[in-house]
């Protein structure tokens, strides 16, 4: 049985987003990207990435003096894990409640509604009647 994907903290998720976008990166590369949107200290970024390596969220190539980090988890897998947790805790497991809340709180364009309809029809086609 496969180990469950660890739930990243908000700071870890920010690091993962940089790695998913840029690919293999040094701590300095990640730190420079993160400081574009908020102040951060290099040693904090380093510590976060070391913890992430221990948790299995990133891997580290230590062959050179400068360590290169890579995301060890797929973006889609983290999104699914976080969404499942969010639906369970916020909407008591009801995807319908989530969708109804999302559609009720936002202006949904005709194009978006058509895409949602297409996805629903596609999902219906996959399930046996």
CSV table of C-alpha atoms in Angstrom, one decimal:
chain,number,residue,atom,x,y,z
A,1,UNK,CA,0.0,0.0,0.0
A,2,UNK,CA,1.3,3.4,-0.9
A,3,UNK,CA,2.0,5.9,1.8
A,4,UNK,CA,-0.4,8.8,2.0
A,5,UNK,CA,0.8,12.2,0.6
A,6,UNK,CA,1.8,14.4,3.5
A,7,UNK,CA,-0.3,17.6,3.7
A,8,UNK,CA,2.0,20.6,3.1
A,9,UNK,CA,1.9,23.7,5.2
A,10,UNK,CA,1.1,27.0,3.5
A,11,UNK,CA,4.8,27.8,3.3
A,12,UNK,CA,5.6,24.4,1.9
A,13,UNK,CA,2.9,24.8,-0.7
A,14,UNK,CA,4.4,28.0,-1.8
A,15,UNK,CA,7.8,26.3,-2.3
A,16,UNK,CA,6.1,23.4,-4.2
A,17,UNK,CA,4.4,25.9,-6.5
A,18,UNK,CA,7.8,27.4,-7.3
A,19,UNK,CA,9.3,24.0,-8.0
A,20,UNK,CA,6.3,22.9,-10.1
A,21,UNK,CA,6.6,26.1,-12.2
A,22,UNK,CA,10.4,26.3,-12.5
A,23,UNK,CA,11.4,22.7,-12.2
A,24,UNK,CA,14.7,21.7,-10.5
A,25,UNK,CA,15.9,24.6,-8.4
A,26,UNK,CA,18.4,25.6,-5.7
A,27,UNK,CA,17.3,27.1,-2.4
A,28,UNK,CA,18.5,30.5,-3.7
A,29,UNK,CA,16.3,30.1,-6.8
A,30,UNK,CA,13.3,29.3,-4.7
A,31,UNK,CA,14.0,32.0,-2.2
A,32,UNK,CA,14.4,34.7,-4.9
A,33,UNK,CA,11.0,33.7,-6.4
A,34,UNK,CA,9.3,33.7,-3.0
A,35,UNK,CA,10.6,37.2,-2.1
A,36,UNK,CA,9.0,38.7,-5.1
A,37,UNK,CA,5.6,38.4,-3.4
A,38,UNK,CA,6.6,38.7,0.3
A,39,UNK,CA,9.6,39.3,2.6
A,40,UNK,CA,11.5,36.2,3.6
A,41,UNK,CA,14.8,35.2,5.1
A,42,UNK,CA,17.0,32.8,3.1
A,43,UNK,CA,17.7,30.6,6.2
A,44,UNK,CA,13.9,30.2,6.7
A,45,UNK,CA,13.5,29.1,3.1
A,46,UNK,CA,16.4,26.7,3.5
A,47,UNK,CA,14.9,25.2,6.7
A,48,UNK,CA,11.5,24.8,5.1
A,49,UNK,CA,13.0,22.9,2.2
A,50,UNK,CA,15.1,20.7,4.5
A,51,UNK,CA,11.9,19.8,6.4
A,52,UNK,CA,10.1,19.1,3.1
A,53,UNK,CA,12.9,16.7,2.1
A,54,UNK,CA,12.4,14.8,5.5
A,55,UNK,CA,8.6,14.7,4.8
A,56,UNK,CA,9.1,13.4,1.3
A,57,UNK,CA,7.6,16.4,-0.4
A,58,UNK,CA,10.9,17.2,-2.2
A,59,UNK,CA,14.0,15.3,-3.2
A,60,UNK,CA,17.5,16.8,-3.1
A,61,UNK,CA,20.4,16.1,-5.4
A,62,UNK,CA,23.5,16.4,-3.3
A,63,UNK,CA,26.1,15.5,-5.9
A,64,UNK,CA,27.3,19.1,-6.3
A,65,UNK,CA,28.2,21.7,-3.7
A,66,UNK,CA,24.9,23.5,-4.4
A,67,UNK,CA,22.0,21.1,-3.7
A,68,UNK,CA,19.3,20.9,-6.3
A,69,UNK,CA,15.7,20.4,-5.1
A,70,UNK,CA,12.8,18.8,-7.1
A,71,UNK,CA,9.2,18.3,-6.2
A,72,UNK,CA,8.6,14.7,-5.1
A,73,UNK,CA,4.9,15.0,-5.4
A,74,UNK,CA,2.7,15.9,-8.4
A,75,UNK,CA,0.7,19.1,-8.3
A,76,UNK,CA,-2.5,17.2,-9.2
A,77,UNK,CA,-1.9,14.8,-6.3
A,78,UNK,CA,-1.5,17.6,-3.8
A,79,UNK,CA,-4.5,19.4,-5.2
A,80,UNK,CA,-6.6,16.2,-4.8
A,81,UNK,CA,-5.4,15.6,-1.3
A,82,UNK,CA,-6.1,19.2,-0.2
A,83,UNK,CA,-9.4,19.4,-1.9
A,84,UNK,CA,-10.6,16.0,-0.4
A,85,UNK,CA,-9.6,17.3,3.0
A,86,UNK,CA,-11.3,20.6,2.4
A,87,UNK,CA,-14.5,19.0,1.3
A,88,UNK,CA,-14.5,16.6,4.2
A,89,UNK,CA,-13.9,19.2,6.9
A,90,UNK,CA,-15.8,22.2,5.4
A,91,UNK,CA,-18.7,20.5,3.5
A,92,UNK,CA,-19.0,17.2,5.5
A,93,UNK,CA,-17.9,15.3,2.5
A,94,UNK,CA,-20.4,16.7,0.1
A,95,UNK,CA,-18.9,17.8,-3.3
A,96,UNK,CA,-22.4,19.1,-4.2
A,97,UNK,CA,-22.4,21.5,-1.3
A,98,UNK,CA,-19.0,22.8,-2.4
A,99,UNK,CA,-20.1,23.3,-6.0
A,100,UNK,CA,-23.4,25.0,-5.0
A,101,UNK,CA,-21.5,27.3,-2.7
A,102,UNK,CA,-18.9,28.1,-5.4
A,103,UNK,CA,-21.5,28.8,-8.0
A,104,UNK,CA,-23.6,30.8,-5.6
A,105,UNK,CA,-20.8,33.1,-4.5
A,106,UNK,CA,-19.4,34.0,-7.9
A,107,UNK,CA,-20.6,35.3,-11.2
A,108,UNK,CA,-20.3,32.3,-13.5
A,109,UNK,CA,-20.1,33.1,-17.2
A,110,UNK,CA,-22.1,31.3,-19.8
A,111,UNK,CA,-18.9,29.8,-21.1
A,112,UNK,CA,-18.0,28.4,-17.7
A,113,UNK,CA,-21.5,27.0,-17.2
A,114,UNK,CA,-21.2,25.3,-20.7
A,115,UNK,CA,-17.9,23.8,-19.7
A,116,UNK,CA,-19.3,22.6,-16.4
A,117,UNK,CA,-22.2,21.0,-18.3
A,118,UNK,CA,-19.8,19.3,-20.7
A,119,UNK,CA,-17.8,17.9,-17.8
A,120,UNK,CA,-21.0,16.6,-16.1
A,121,UNK,CA,-22.1,14.9,-19.4
A,122,UNK,CA,-18.6,13.4,-19.7
A,123,UNK,CA,-18.8,12.1,-16.1
A,124,UNK,CA,-22.2,10.6,-16.7
A,125,UNK,CA,-20.8,8.8,-19.7
A,126,UNK,CA,-18.1,7.1,-17.7
A,127,UNK,CA,-20.4,5.7,-15.0
A,128,UNK,CA,-22.6,2.7,-15.6
A,129,UNK,CA,-26.3,3.5,-15.4
